[in-house]
Amino acid sequence: MRFIPSAWLCAAARFAALPAAAEQQPLWEAGIGLSALTLPHYRGSDQNQSWLLPLPFFVYRGEIFRADRDGARAVFVDSPRFDVDVSVGATAPTRGDDNVARRGMPELAGTLEVGPNVNWRLIKERDWKLELRLPVHAVFTLQRESKAIGWTMQPNVNLDWRVRDWNFGAQLGMLAGTRRYHDYFYGVDSRYATAERPAYSAPGGWSGWRFTTGVSRRFGIWWFGAFVRADSVAGASFEASPLIKRDHNLSAGVALSWVFAQS
């Protein structure tokens, strides 16, 4: 993401430091860095794409608008046990001719996801916390003529803990999507059908599961982050799509940023 592939580094950035005392944190921090990522063309693809990209680093800790370890969002309810915010996400684009399974089909544009998110703090201690998160996102394509392509729901359990100056995180979640969302990635219109790729209309429903683990640390003016993500579409409602070539995928990323300014 940031805006397209760098968005995937949110999987690492959200596992940044557990909050320190408020008086020790500046309102905002800014920096620039470099990120390297390897991602599947889409969940269920048997092909990967690699990215080496500049990575803007920005943290804002306002009362309502925030850009921090939990992503960019607007917080409308914030209490010791739960909060409600509006969060965003994104996916990277894939050119149709770059993917063998989709050859001859239109490219997959990058997508922007935005919607409400409820975070319920199940346990919170000084150096670790466990949360239940319930994000629901409307999804739009990132192209000249953007279009809405449905909704996703990604309930997950998120664990963060801190060991000295190292910050670790793990997140396990289920995914579900509407028919229109699934059909964007896994549907095959009859005009693009071939002997090896029959026409297919993807239903809505279960989308599989996802497990992400990450680590980060601040070294003075330097920030380091890395993540590994495992995705599975085994048993998904669209598993019969001819575009599904693999049940499981791995994604990974690493980033280093120089934080050169703060409030």
mmCIF file of C-alpha atoms in Angstrom:
data_model
loop_
_atom_site.group_PDB
_atom_site.id
_atom_site.type_symbol
_atom_site.label_atom_id
_atom_site.label_comp_id
_atom_site.label_asym_id
_atom_site.label_seq_id
_atom_site.Cartn_x
_atom_site.Cartn_y
_atom_site.Cartn_z
ATOM 1 C CA MET A 1 0.000 0.000 0.000
ATOM 2 C CA ARG A 2 1.414 3.429 0.281
ATOM 3 C CA PHE A 3 -0.201 3.557 -1.942
ATOM 4 C CA ILE A 4 -0.286 0.192 -3.554
ATOM 5 C CA PRO A 5 2.290 -2.411 -2.580
ATOM 6 C CA SER A 6 3.694 -0.524 0.384
ATOM 7 C CA ALA A 7 0.322 -0.935 2.012
ATOM 8 C CA TRP A 8 1.257 -4.513 2.692
ATOM 9 C CA LEU A 9 3.917 -3.223 5.069
ATOM 10 C CA CYS A 10 1.064 -2.248 7.350
ATOM 11 C CA ALA A 11 1.228 -5.912 8.317
ATOM 12 C CA ALA A 12 4.627 -5.115 9.823
ATOM 13 C CA ALA A 13 3.966 -1.530 10.892
ATOM 14 C CA ARG A 14 0.915 -2.495 12.940
ATOM 15 C CA PHE A 15 3.242 -4.581 15.096
ATOM 16 C CA ALA A 16 5.240 -1.521 16.119
ATOM 17 C CA ALA A 17 5.942 -0.686 19.755
ATOM 18 C CA LEU A 18 3.322 -1.143 22.396
ATOM 19 C CA PRO A 19 2.300 2.351 23.495
ATOM 20 C CA ALA A 20 4.683 4.038 25.889
ATOM 21 C CA ALA A 21 3.543 6.692 28.307
ATOM 22 C CA ALA A 22 1.702 9.424 26.434
ATOM 23 C CA GLU A 23 4.059 12.136 27.631
ATOM 24 C CA GLN A 24 6.988 10.303 26.067
ATOM 25 C CA GLN A 25 5.491 10.247 22.578
ATOM 26 C CA PRO A 26 5.533 13.167 20.116
ATOM 27 C CA LEU A 27 2.293 14.095 18.384
ATOM 28 C CA TRP A 28 3.785 13.225 15.008
ATOM 29 C CA GLU A 29 6.900 11.708 13.451
ATOM 30 C CA ALA A 30 7.994 11.680 9.809
ATOM 31 C CA GLY A 31 10.649 9.803 7.873
ATOM 32 C CA ILE A 32 11.577 7.985 4.686
ATOM 33 C CA GLY A 33 12.894 4.508 4.060
ATOM 34 C CA LEU A 34 13.101 1.534 1.759
ATOM 35 C CA SER A 35 10.931 -1.572 1.640
ATOM 36 C CA ALA A 36 11.336 -4.961 -0.015
ATOM 37 C CA LEU A 37 8.354 -7.276 -0.406
ATOM 38 C CA THR A 38 7.346 -10.510 -2.049
ATOM 39 C CA LEU A 39 3.607 -11.038 -2.593
ATOM 40 C CA PRO A 40 1.365 -13.474 -4.476
ATOM 41 C CA HIS A 41 -0.353 -11.962 -7.513
ATOM 42 C CA TYR A 42 -3.576 -12.617 -5.604
ATOM 43 C CA ARG A 43 -4.683 -15.029 -2.895
ATOM 44 C CA GLY A 44 -4.708 -18.469 -4.516
ATOM 45 C CA SER A 45 -2.209 -17.587 -7.264
ATOM 46 C CA ASP A 46 0.843 -19.770 -7.916
ATOM 47 C CA GLN A 47 2.912 -16.743 -8.991
ATOM 48 C CA ASN A 48 4.594 -14.062 -6.870
ATOM 49 C CA GLN A 49 5.758 -10.536 -7.533
ATOM 50 C CA SER A 50 8.570 -8.683 -5.789
ATOM 51 C CA TRP A 51 8.797 -4.975 -5.001
ATOM 52 C CA LEU A 52 11.662 -2.706 -3.952
ATOM 53 C CA LEU A 53 10.130 0.648 -3.097
ATOM 54 C CA PRO A 54 10.612 3.844 -1.115
ATOM 55 C CA LEU A 55 8.535 3.818 2.048
ATOM 56 C CA PRO A 56 7.225 7.019 3.610
ATOM 57 C CA PHE A 57 7.145 6.768 7.408
ATOM 58 C CA PHE A 58 4.504 8.820 9.203
ATOM 59 C CA VAL A 59 3.014 8.521 12.684
ATOM 60 C CA TYR A 60 0.288 10.830 14.006
ATOM 61 C CA ARG A 61 -1.179 10.379 17.498
ATOM 62 C CA GLY A 62 -4.162 12.716 17.542
ATOM 63 C CA GLU A 63 -7.311 12.331 19.609
ATOM 64 C CA ILE A 64 -9.440 11.382 16.588
ATOM 65 C CA PHE A 65 -7.232 11.050 13.509
ATOM 66 C CA ARG A 66 -4.329 8.654 13.938
ATOM 67 C CA ALA A 67 -1.696 7.023 11.759
ATOM 68 C CA ASP A 68 0.225 4.580 13.914
ATOM 69 C CA ARG A 69 0.894 0.905 14.608
ATOM 70 C CA ASP A 70 -2.769 0.066 13.902
ATOM 71 C CA GLY A 71 -2.871 1.795 10.522
ATOM 72 C CA ALA A 72 -4.422 5.054 9.324
ATOM 73 C CA ARG A 73 -7.826 5.632 10.874
ATOM 74 C CA ALA A 74 -10.304 7.975 12.537
ATOM 75 C CA VAL A 75 -11.199 6.974 16.109
ATOM 76 C CA PHE A 76 -14.791 7.789 17.131
ATOM 77 C CA VAL A 77 -15.065 5.797 20.387
ATOM 78 C CA ASP A 78 -12.074 5.156 22.649
ATOM 79 C CA SER A 79 -12.378 3.498 26.053
ATOM 80 C CA PRO A 80 -10.127 1.283 28.197
ATOM 81 C CA ARG A 81 -11.877 -1.867 26.900
ATOM 82 C CA PHE A 82 -12.801 -1.104 23.290
ATOM 83 C CA ASP A 83 -12.658 1.464 20.528
ATOM 84 C CA VAL A 84 -14.470 2.052 17.245
ATOM 85 C CA ASP A 85 -12.642 3.553 14.301
ATOM 86 C CA VAL A 86 -12.719 3.869 10.523
ATOM 87 C CA SER A 87 -9.720 2.095 9.013
ATOM 88 C CA VAL A 88 -8.262 1.677 5.530
ATOM 89 C CA GLY A 89 -6.354 -1.038 3.661
ATOM 90 C CA ALA A 90 -5.203 -1.795 0.136
ATOM 91 C CA THR A 91 -3.965 -4.483 -2.256
ATOM 92 C CA ALA A 92 -1.425 -4.365 -5.063
ATOM 93 C CA PRO A 93 -2.304 -4.463 -8.782
ATOM 94 C CA THR A 94 -1.607 -7.385 -11.111
ATOM 95 C CA ARG A 95 -1.307 -7.064 -14.863
ATOM 96 C CA GLY A 96 -3.332 -9.765 -16.640
ATOM 97 C CA ASP A 97 -0.524 -10.764 -19.019
ATOM 98 C CA ASP A 98 1.945 -11.113 -16.130
ATOM 99 C CA ASN A 99 -0.132 -13.906 -14.630
ATOM 100 C CA VAL A 100 -0.368 -17.133 -16.637
ATOM 101 C CA ALA A 101 -3.749 -18.133 -15.180
ATOM 102 C CA ARG A 102 -5.238 -14.718 -16.113
ATOM 103 C CA ARG A 103 -3.498 -14.289 -19.474
ATOM 104 C CA GLY A 104 -5.794 -12.467 -21.891
ATOM 105 C CA MET A 105 -8.019 -11.186 -19.068
ATOM 106 C CA PRO A 106 -8.187 -7.582 -17.822
ATOM 107 C CA GLU A 107 -5.576 -6.596 -15.243
ATOM 108 C CA LEU A 108 -6.460 -6.563 -11.578
ATOM 109 C CA ALA A 109 -6.290 -2.968 -10.418
ATOM 110 C CA GLY A 110 -5.088 -2.182 -6.925
ATOM 111 C CA THR A 111 -7.879 -1.813 -4.394
ATOM 112 C CA LEU A 112 -8.670 0.532 -1.524
ATOM 113 C CA GLU A 113 -10.624 -0.775 1.469
ATOM 114 C CA VAL A 114 -12.333 1.508 3.987
ATOM 115 C CA GLY A 115 -14.868 0.916 6.725
ATOM 116 C CA PRO A 116 -15.675 0.620 10.438
ATOM 117 C CA ASN A 117 -13.586 -1.454 12.807
ATOM 118 C CA VAL A 118 -14.358 -2.495 16.402
ATOM 119 C CA ASN A 119 -11.401 -3.403 18.656
ATOM 120 C CA TRP A 120 -12.214 -5.231 21.897
ATOM 121 C CA ARG A 121 -9.338 -5.483 24.391
ATOM 122 C CA LEU A 122 -9.605 -8.939 25.924
ATOM 123 C CA ILE A 123 -6.426 -8.629 28.022
ATOM 124 C CA LYS A 124 -4.089 -5.688 28.475
ATOM 125 C CA GLU A 125 -0.934 -5.835 30.570
ATOM 126 C CA ARG A 126 2.115 -3.583 30.651
ATOM 127 C CA ASP A 127 4.095 -5.426 27.967
ATOM 128 C CA TRP A 128 1.424 -7.347 26.073
ATOM 129 C CA LYS A 129 -2.196 -7.228 25.026
ATOM 130 C CA LEU A 130 -4.768 -9.423 23.305
ATOM 131 C CA GLU A 131 -7.551 -7.925 21.174
ATOM 132 C CA LEU A 132 -10.528 -9.103 19.154
ATOM 133 C CA ARG A 133 -10.886 -6.997 15.996
ATOM 134 C CA LEU A 134 -13.947 -6.824 13.750
ATOM 135 C CA PRO A 135 -13.242 -4.777 10.587
ATOM 136 C CA VAL A 136 -15.819 -4.457 7.790
ATOM 137 C CA HIS A 137 -14.583 -2.746 4.609
ATOM 138 C CA ALA A 138 -16.142 -1.462 1.415
ATOM 139 C CA VAL A 139 -13.736 -2.082 -1.478
ATOM 140 C CA PHE A 140 -13.001 0.192 -4.457
ATOM 141 C CA THR A 141 -10.626 -0.218 -7.378
ATOM 142 C CA LEU A 142 -7.708 2.210 -7.707
ATOM 143 C CA GLN A 143 -7.889 3.271 -11.343
ATOM 144 C CA ARG A 144 -8.932 6.271 -13.398
ATOM 145 C CA GLU A 145 -12.602 5.273 -13.227
ATOM 146 C CA SER A 146 -12.836 3.700 -9.785
ATOM 147 C CA LYS A 147 -15.674 1.297 -9.105
ATOM 148 C CA ALA A 148 -17.101 -0.358 -6.008
ATOM 149 C CA ILE A 149 -16.506 -4.113 -5.946
ATOM 150 C CA GLY A 150 -18.263 -5.199 -2.770
ATOM 151 C CA TRP A 151 -17.473 -5.723 0.904
ATOM 152 C CA THR A 152 -15.143 -7.784 3.060
ATOM 153 C CA MET A 153 -15.224 -8.851 6.705
ATOM 154 C CA GLN A 154 -12.040 -9.915 8.499
ATOM 155 C CA PRO A 155 -12.625 -10.796 12.180
ATOM 156 C CA ASN A 156 -9.329 -11.598 13.870
ATOM 157 C CA VAL A 157 -7.528 -12.062 17.165
ATOM 158 C CA ASN A 158 -4.427 -9.896 17.560
ATOM 159 C CA LEU A 159 -1.620 -10.416 20.074
ATOM 160 C CA ASP A 160 1.099 -7.800 20.691
ATOM 161 C CA TRP A 161 3.961 -8.123 23.117
ATOM 162 C CA ARG A 162 7.192 -6.319 23.919
ATOM 163 C CA VAL A 163 10.521 -7.842 24.942
ATOM 164 C CA ARG A 164 12.944 -5.101 25.952
ATOM 165 C CA ASP A 165 13.143 -2.881 22.846
ATOM 166 C CA TRP A 166 11.746 -5.468 20.432
ATOM 167 C CA ASN A 167 8.059 -5.508 19.543
ATOM 168 C CA PHE A 168 6.360 -8.658 18.309
ATOM 169 C CA GLY A 169 2.889 -9.359 17.017
ATOM 170 C CA ALA A 170 0.749 -12.220 15.782
ATOM 171 C CA GLN A 171 -2.680 -12.091 14.190
ATOM 172 C CA LEU A 172 -5.025 -14.917 13.191
ATOM 173 C CA GLY A 173 -8.189 -14.143 11.319
ATOM 174 C CA MET A 174 -10.981 -15.406 9.107
ATOM 175 C CA LEU A 175 -12.052 -13.710 5.886
ATOM 176 C CA ALA A 176 -15.395 -13.387 4.138
ATOM 177 C CA GLY A 177 -16.538 -11.381 1.136
ATOM 178 C CA THR A 178 -19.534 -10.574 -1.004
ATOM 179 C CA ARG A 179 -20.203 -12.190 -4.381
ATOM 180 C CA ARG A 180 -19.139 -9.057 -6.242
ATOM 181 C CA TYR A 181 -15.829 -8.873 -4.379
ATOM 182 C CA HIS A 182 -14.976 -12.528 -4.985
ATOM 183 C CA ASP A 183 -16.020 -12.330 -8.615
ATOM 184 C CA TYR A 184 -13.603 -9.447 -9.210
ATOM 185 C CA PHE A 185 -10.639 -11.665 -8.335
ATOM 186 C CA TYR A 186 -11.870 -15.155 -9.192
ATOM 187 C CA GLY A 187 -14.654 -14.836 -11.759
ATOM 188 C CA VAL A 188 -14.073 -15.711 -15.438
ATOM 189 C CA ASP A 189 -16.398 -14.001 -17.910
ATOM 190 C CA SER A 190 -17.507 -16.200 -20.810
ATOM 191 C CA ARG A 191 -15.629 -13.974 -23.290
ATOM 192 C CA TYR A 192 -12.338 -14.880 -21.553
ATOM 193 C CA ALA A 193 -13.091 -18.587 -21.169
ATOM 194 C CA THR A 194 -10.747 -21.146 -22.751
ATOM 195 C CA ALA A 195 -10.464 -24.917 -22.744
ATOM 196 C CA GLU A 196 -8.184 -24.690 -19.683
ATOM 197 C CA ARG A 197 -10.079 -21.789 -18.094
ATOM 198 C CA PRO A 198 -13.857 -22.346 -18.147
ATOM 199 C CA ALA A 199 -16.299 -19.560 -17.371
ATOM 200 C CA TYR A 200 -16.935 -19.156 -13.672
ATOM 201 C CA SER A 201 -19.040 -16.899 -11.433
ATOM 202 C CA ALA A 202 -17.744 -16.687 -7.867
ATOM 203 C CA PRO A 203 -20.241 -16.768 -4.976
ATOM 204 C CA GLY A 204 -20.011 -14.753 -1.793
ATOM 205 C CA GLY A 205 -19.216 -16.216 1.603
ATOM 206 C CA TRP A 206 -16.168 -17.753 3.275
ATOM 207 C CA SER A 207 -12.804 -16.524 1.904
ATOM 208 C CA GLY A 208 -10.366 -18.599 3.973
ATOM 209 C CA TRP A 209 -8.030 -17.604 6.776
ATOM 210 C CA ARG A 210 -4.873 -15.549 7.330
ATOM 211 C CA PHE A 211 -2.038 -15.613 9.863
ATOM 212 C CA THR A 212 0.453 -12.760 10.147
ATOM 213 C CA THR A 213 3.451 -12.353 12.400
ATOM 214 C CA GLY A 214 5.718 -9.328 12.609
ATOM 215 C CA VAL A 215 8.555 -7.683 14.479
ATOM 216 C CA SER A 216 9.761 -4.097 14.759
ATOM 217 C CA ARG A 217 12.207 -1.957 16.703
ATOM 218 C CA ARG A 218 13.331 1.659 16.956
ATOM 219 C CA PHE A 219 17.083 2.299 16.987
ATOM 220 C CA GLY A 220 17.158 6.009 17.778
ATOM 221 C CA ILE A 221 16.254 7.735 14.513
ATOM 222 C CA TRP A 222 15.925 4.418 12.674
ATOM 223 C CA TRP A 223 12.850 2.179 12.497
ATOM 224 C CA PHE A 224 13.026 -1.454 11.389
ATOM 225 C CA GLY A 225 10.049 -3.675 10.621
ATOM 226 C CA ALA A 226 9.408 -7.071 9.041
ATOM 227 C CA PHE A 227 6.481 -9.422 8.589
ATOM 228 C CA VAL A 228 5.519 -12.850 7.250
ATOM 229 C CA ARG A 229 1.943 -13.671 6.276
ATOM 230 C CA ALA A 230 0.348 -17.037 5.481
ATOM 231 C CA ASP A 231 -2.905 -17.069 3.502
ATOM 232 C CA SER A 232 -5.195 -20.025 2.834
ATOM 233 C CA VAL A 233 -8.168 -20.284 0.482
ATOM 234 C CA ALA A 234 -8.748 -23.978 1.275
ATOM 235 C CA GLY A 235 -12.491 -24.500 1.577
ATOM 236 C CA ALA A 236 -13.280 -20.980 0.361
ATOM 237 C CA SER A 237 -16.601 -20.438 -1.398
ATOM 238 C CA PHE A 238 -14.723 -19.712 -4.666
ATOM 239 C CA GLU A 239 -12.304 -22.660 -4.393
ATOM 240 C CA ALA A 240 -13.681 -24.120 -7.662
ATOM 241 C CA SER A 241 -12.500 -21.083 -9.664
ATOM 242 C CA PRO A 242 -10.054 -22.030 -12.454
ATOM 243 C CA LEU A 243 -7.937 -19.076 -11.279
ATOM 244 C CA ILE A 244 -7.168 -20.844 -7.974
ATOM 245 C CA LYS A 245 -3.821 -22.558 -8.505
ATOM 246 C CA ARG A 246 -2.639 -22.958 -4.918
ATOM 247 C CA ASP A 247 -4.480 -23.302 -1.612
ATOM 248 C CA HIS A 248 -1.785 -21.535 0.428
ATOM 249 C CA ASN A 249 0.358 -18.441 -0.113
ATOM 250 C CA LEU A 250 3.185 -16.741 1.741
ATOM 251 C CA SER A 251 3.947 -13.017 1.732
ATOM 252 C CA ALA A 252 6.891 -11.305 3.399
ATOM 253 C CA GLY A 253 8.321 -7.834 3.739
ATOM 254 C CA VAL A 254 11.114 -5.929 5.411
ATOM 255 C CA ALA A 255 11.610 -2.177 5.781
ATOM 256 C CA LEU A 256 14.071 0.323 7.213
ATOM 257 C CA SER A 257 13.140 3.970 7.717
ATOM 258 C CA TRP A 258 15.035 7.068 8.817
ATOM 259 C CA VAL A 259 12.884 9.202 11.116
ATOM 260 C CA PHE A 260 14.147 12.737 10.474
ATOM 261 C CA ALA A 261 11.427 14.956 11.997
ATOM 262 C CA GLN A 262 8.989 15.052 14.876
ATOM 263 C CA SER A 263 6.796 17.495 16.748
#
